[in-house]
CSV table of C-alpha atoms in Angstrom, one decimal:
chain,number,residue,atom,x,y,z
A,1,ASN,CA,-0.7,160.4,53.4
A,2,ALA,CA,-0.6,160.1,49.8
A,3,ILE,CA,3.1,160.1,50.6
A,4,ARG,CA,3.4,156.8,52.8
A,5,TRP,CA,1.1,154.5,50.5
A,6,MET,CA,3.0,155.1,47.7
A,7,VAL,CA,6.1,153.7,49.6
A,8,ALA,CA,4.2,151.1,50.7
A,9,ALA,CA,2.4,150.2,47.6
A,10,ALA,CA,6.6,150.7,45.4
A,11,GLY,CA,7.5,147.9,48.3
A,12,VAL,CA,5.0,145.3,47.6
A,13,GLY,CA,5.2,146.1,44.1
A,14,LEU,CA,9.1,145.2,44.2
A,15,GLY,CA,8.4,142.3,46.2
A,16,THR,CA,6.5,140.6,44.3
A,17,TRP,CA,8.5,141.7,40.5
A,18,VAL,CA,11.6,139.5,42.2
A,19,ALA,CA,8.8,136.8,43.9
A,20,SER,CA,7.2,136.1,40.4
A,21,ASP,CA,10.0,137.5,37.5
A,22,ARG,CA,14.2,136.8,38.6
A,23,GLU,CA,14.6,136.4,34.6
A,24,ALA,CA,14.3,139.8,35.0
A,25,LEU,CA,17.5,140.3,36.4
A,26,ARG,CA,19.8,139.2,33.9
A,27,GLY,CA,18.4,142.0,31.5
A,28,LEU,CA,20.9,144.6,33.7
A,29,ALA,CA,23.9,142.7,32.7
A,30,ALA,CA,22.2,142.2,28.8
A,31,ASP,CA,25.1,143.3,26.1
A,32,LEU,CA,22.5,145.4,24.7
A,33,ARG,CA,19.9,146.8,26.3
A,34,THR,CA,17.6,150.7,27.1
A,35,GLY,CA,15.0,151.6,29.1
A,36,THR,CA,12.9,153.9,30.1
A,37,GLY,CA,11.6,155.8,27.2
A,38,GLU,CA,14.7,154.8,25.7
A,39,ARG,CA,15.7,153.2,21.1
A,40,ARG,CA,18.9,151.6,20.3
A,41,SER,CA,20.0,151.1,16.8
A,42,VAL,CA,22.6,147.9,16.5
A,43,THR,CA,25.0,147.0,13.2
A,44,LEU,CA,26.6,143.7,14.7
A,45,ALA,CA,29.8,142.4,12.8
A,46,ASP,CA,28.1,140.5,10.6
A,47,GLY,CA,26.1,143.0,9.1
A,48,THR,CA,23.1,142.6,11.4
A,49,ARG,CA,21.0,145.9,12.0
A,50,VAL,CA,18.8,145.6,15.8
A,51,GLU,CA,16.4,148.3,16.8
A,52,LEU,CA,15.5,147.6,20.4
A,53,ASN,CA,12.4,149.1,21.5
A,54,ALA,CA,12.5,150.9,25.5
A,55,GLY,CA,13.4,149.1,28.2
A,56,SER,CA,14.3,146.1,26.2
A,57,ALA,CA,17.5,143.4,27.3
A,58,LEU,CA,19.7,141.4,24.3
A,59,ASP,CA,22.3,139.0,24.3
A,60,LEU,CA,24.6,138.1,22.3
A,61,ARG,CA,26.2,134.7,21.1
A,62,TYR,CA,27.9,134.5,18.2
A,63,THR,CA,30.7,131.8,18.1
A,64,ASP,CA,32.7,130.4,15.1
A,65,THR,CA,29.2,128.3,14.5
A,66,ARG,CA,26.3,130.1,15.0
A,67,ARG,CA,24.7,133.6,15.1
A,68,GLU,CA,22.0,133.4,18.4
A,69,LEU,CA,20.8,136.3,20.0
A,70,VAL,CA,18.9,136.1,23.5
A,71,LEU,CA,15.5,138.7,24.0
A,72,LEU,CA,15.5,138.8,27.4
A,73,GLU,CA,12.8,141.4,27.7
A,74,GLY,CA,11.5,143.8,25.7
A,75,GLU,CA,11.1,144.4,22.2
A,76,ILE,CA,13.3,144.3,19.4
A,77,LEU,CA,13.2,145.0,15.1
A,78,VAL,CA,16.4,142.6,13.5
A,79,THR,CA,17.4,143.0,9.9
A,80,THR,CA,19.2,140.3,9.6
A,81,GLY,CA,23.2,140.3,8.3
A,82,ARG,CA,24.3,137.8,4.8
A,83,ASP,CA,27.0,136.1,6.8
A,84,PRO,CA,30.8,135.5,4.9
A,85,LEU,CA,30.7,132.7,7.2
A,86,GLY,CA,27.9,130.9,6.2
A,87,ARG,CA,26.6,130.1,10.6
A,88,PRO,CA,23.1,129.9,10.7
A,89,PHE,CA,20.6,132.5,12.3
A,90,SER,CA,18.3,132.3,15.3
A,91,LEU,CA,16.3,134.1,18.5
A,92,ARG,CA,15.5,132.4,20.9
A,93,THR,CA,13.0,134.3,23.3
A,94,ARG,CA,11.5,132.6,26.2
A,95,ALA,CA,8.6,131.5,24.9
A,96,GLY,CA,11.0,129.1,21.5
A,97,VAL,CA,13.2,130.1,18.6
A,98,VAL,CA,12.9,132.0,15.6
A,99,THR,CA,14.8,130.9,13.0
A,100,PRO,CA,14.5,134.1,9.6
A,101,VAL,CA,14.5,133.1,6.1
A,102,GLY,CA,16.7,136.8,5.0
A,103,THR,CA,14.0,138.8,6.9
A,104,ARG,CA,13.1,142.1,8.4
A,105,PHE,CA,10.8,141.4,11.6
A,106,LEU,CA,9.5,142.1,15.3
A,107,VAL,CA,9.9,139.8,18.2
A,108,ARG,CA,8.7,140.7,21.6
A,109,ASP,CA,8.2,139.6,25.1
A,110,LEU,CA,5.1,139.3,26.1
A,111,GLY,CA,6.0,137.7,29.5
A,112,HIS,CA,4.4,134.1,31.1
A,113,ASP,CA,6.7,132.1,28.6
A,114,ARG,CA,5.2,134.0,25.2
A,115,ALA,CA,6.3,136.0,22.4
A,116,ARG,CA,5.2,137.0,19.2
A,117,VAL,CA,7.2,137.6,16.0
A,118,ALA,CA,5.8,139.8,13.1
A,119,VAL,CA,7.5,139.6,9.8
A,120,LEU,CA,8.1,143.2,7.3
A,121,GLU,CA,10.2,141.2,4.9
A,122,GLY,CA,10.5,137.4,4.1
A,123,ALA,CA,10.2,135.3,6.6
A,124,VAL,CA,10.2,133.3,9.7
A,125,ASP,CA,9.9,129.4,11.2
A,126,VAL,CA,8.9,129.3,15.0
A,127,ASP,CA,10.6,127.0,17.5
A,128,SER,CA,7.9,126.1,20.3
A,129,GLY,CA,6.2,123.9,22.1
A,130,PRO,CA,6.5,119.8,22.7
A,131,ALA,CA,10.2,119.0,21.4
A,132,GLY,CA,9.7,117.3,18.4
A,133,ALA,CA,7.1,119.1,17.3
A,134,ALA,CA,7.5,120.8,13.4
A,135,PRO,CA,8.7,124.5,13.1
A,136,ARG,CA,5.7,127.4,11.7
A,137,ARG,CA,6.7,129.2,9.5
A,138,VAL,CA,5.5,133.2,9.2
A,139,ALA,CA,5.1,134.8,6.0
A,140,ALA,CA,5.4,138.5,5.2
A,141,GLY,CA,2.5,140.9,6.1
A,142,SER,CA,1.3,138.2,9.1
A,143,GLN,CA,2.7,137.6,12.9
A,144,ALA,CA,1.5,135.1,15.2
A,145,GLU,CA,1.5,134.9,18.6
A,146,PHE,CA,3.3,131.6,20.6
A,147,SER,CA,5.0,130.0,24.1
A,148,ARG,CA,6.3,127.4,25.4
A,149,ALA,CA,3.6,125.2,26.0
A,150,GLY,CA,3.0,124.9,22.6
A,151,ALA,CA,0.3,127.5,21.4
A,152,PHE,CA,0.4,129.6,18.4
A,153,ASP,CA,-1.8,132.2,17.0
A,154,ALA,CA,-1.7,133.2,13.8
A,155,ALA,CA,-2.3,136.7,11.8
A,156,ALA,CA,-2.1,139.5,9.6
A,157,LEU,CA,0.3,142.4,10.4
A,158,ARG,CA,-1.7,144.3,12.6
A,159,PRO,CA,-0.1,148.1,11.8
A,160,GLU,CA,0.1,148.9,16.2
A,161,VAL,CA,2.7,146.7,16.4
A,162,SER,CA,5.2,148.0,14.2
A,163,ALA,CA,3.8,151.7,15.2
A,164,TRP,CA,7.0,152.8,17.6
A,165,LEU,CA,9.0,152.4,14.8
A,166,ASP,CA,7.4,155.5,14.2
A,167,GLY,CA,7.6,156.6,17.5
A,168,MET,CA,3.7,156.5,18.0
A,169,LEU,CA,1.5,153.8,20.2
A,170,LEU,CA,-1.5,153.7,17.9
A,171,ALA,CA,-4.3,152.2,19.4
A,172,ASP,CA,-7.6,150.2,18.3
A,173,ALA,CA,-10.3,150.5,20.7
A,174,MET,CA,-7.9,149.2,23.7
A,175,PRO,CA,-8.6,149.3,26.9
A,176,LEU,CA,-6.6,152.1,29.3
A,177,ALA,CA,-5.5,149.9,31.8
A,178,ASP,CA,-3.7,147.9,28.9
A,179,PHE,CA,-2.5,151.7,27.0
A,180,LEU,CA,-1.8,153.6,30.4
A,181,ALA,CA,0.6,149.7,30.8
A,182,GLU,CA,2.0,150.6,27.1
A,183,LEU,CA,2.9,154.5,27.7
A,184,GLY,CA,4.8,153.4,30.6
A,185,ARG,CA,7.8,152.8,28.9
A,186,TYR,CA,8.3,155.9,27.6
A,187,ARG,CA,7.6,157.3,30.6
A,188,ALA,CA,9.7,157.5,34.4
A,189,GLY,CA,8.1,156.7,37.2
A,190,VAL,CA,4.5,155.3,38.1
A,191,LEU,CA,1.9,155.3,35.4
A,192,ARG,CA,-1.4,154.1,37.7
A,193,CYS,CA,-5.2,153.3,36.3
A,194,SER,CA,-8.7,153.5,38.6
A,195,PRO,CA,-10.2,149.9,38.2
A,196,ASP,CA,-13.7,152.0,37.5
A,197,ALA,CA,-12.1,153.9,34.4
A,198,ALA,CA,-9.7,149.9,33.5
A,199,SER,CA,-12.5,148.8,30.5
A,200,LEU,CA,-13.1,152.5,29.2
A,201,ARG,CA,-11.8,151.9,25.4
A,202,VAL,CA,-8.6,154.6,23.9
A,203,VAL,CA,-9.0,155.0,20.0
A,204,GLY,CA,-5.7,157.0,18.2
A,205,ALA,CA,-3.1,156.9,17.3
A,206,PHE,CA,0.3,159.1,19.7
A,207,PRO,CA,3.4,160.5,19.9
A,208,VAL,CA,5.2,158.5,22.9
A,209,ALA,CA,8.6,160.8,22.3
A,210,ASP,CA,5.7,163.5,24.7
A,211,THR,CA,3.6,161.5,27.7
A,212,ASP,CA,2.0,164.5,28.9
A,213,GLN,CA,0.9,165.4,25.8
A,214,VAL,CA,-0.5,162.2,25.7
A,215,LEU,CA,-2.2,162.3,28.8
A,216,ALA,CA,-3.8,165.5,28.3
A,217,MET,CA,-5.0,164.7,25.2
A,218,LEU,CA,-7.1,161.2,27.0
A,219,GLN,CA,-8.7,164.0,29.1
A,220,GLU,CA,-10.2,165.4,26.7
A,221,VAL,CA,-11.2,162.5,24.4
A,222,LEU,CA,-11.8,160.2,27.4
A,223,PRO,CA,-13.9,160.8,31.0
A,224,VAL,CA,-11.4,160.6,32.8
A,225,ARG,CA,-9.0,163.1,35.7
A,226,VAL,CA,-5.3,163.3,35.6
A,227,ARG,CA,-3.9,162.6,39.1
A,228,ARG,CA,-0.4,163.8,39.2
A,229,TYR,CA,1.0,162.8,42.9
A,230,THR,CA,4.3,163.4,42.2
A,231,ARG,CA,6.0,164.3,39.0
A,232,TYR,CA,7.2,160.3,38.6
A,233,TRP,CA,3.5,158.9,40.6
A,234,ILE,CA,0.6,159.3,38.2
A,235,ASN,CA,-3.3,157.8,38.5
A,236,VAL,CA,-5.8,157.8,36.0
A,237,GLY,CA,-9.2,157.4,37.2
A,238,LEU,CA,-12.7,159.0,36.1
A,239,ALA,CA,-13.1,162.5,35.7
């Protein structure tokens, strides 16, 4: 029956997650973290402000000689403070290290040893790839995706990257499967997309504070049906 199928699927999914990404377990004991649909703003002792998006985890490594943040998962906005002790500041990800130059910037863990930095003010230097490689600078109004393997792809800053700061999810011809994965960060439970509808394109601006409203909007603009097996298990497929 449907309930038995959902429990079995959840078990398989949990086993795959534990086997493929044990690093995520570190997030459970992070210094700062947020749950599904939760945002949090924190001012650190040096005046640096950090805003965590939903489903994010961050460690703080402040010593007498350095200030370092470690992004374990999710997405953050950092506004660096001027440290009276003059300690250098950096943000470490699984893809590399971001060093700000008096700046306000966003960093997101994209998984698979990849990350994205988007600079709103100032500039940052990205140190990733093979040891000894020269850092690459990202200026205000730009963003860059980078990886531990050395990939680096810079582009103009896209508005959807910072939309979460205003409680919005922007989609510009985004595949429905990707859209629902993003929406799932703000909704408890399982939100799945059927393969037959995965490639449909979503366009628009959606308020993440009311995910039920967003799902209703999808049925109005796309040929899809939202099927609710339980309050916490939803599947979106072709109508």
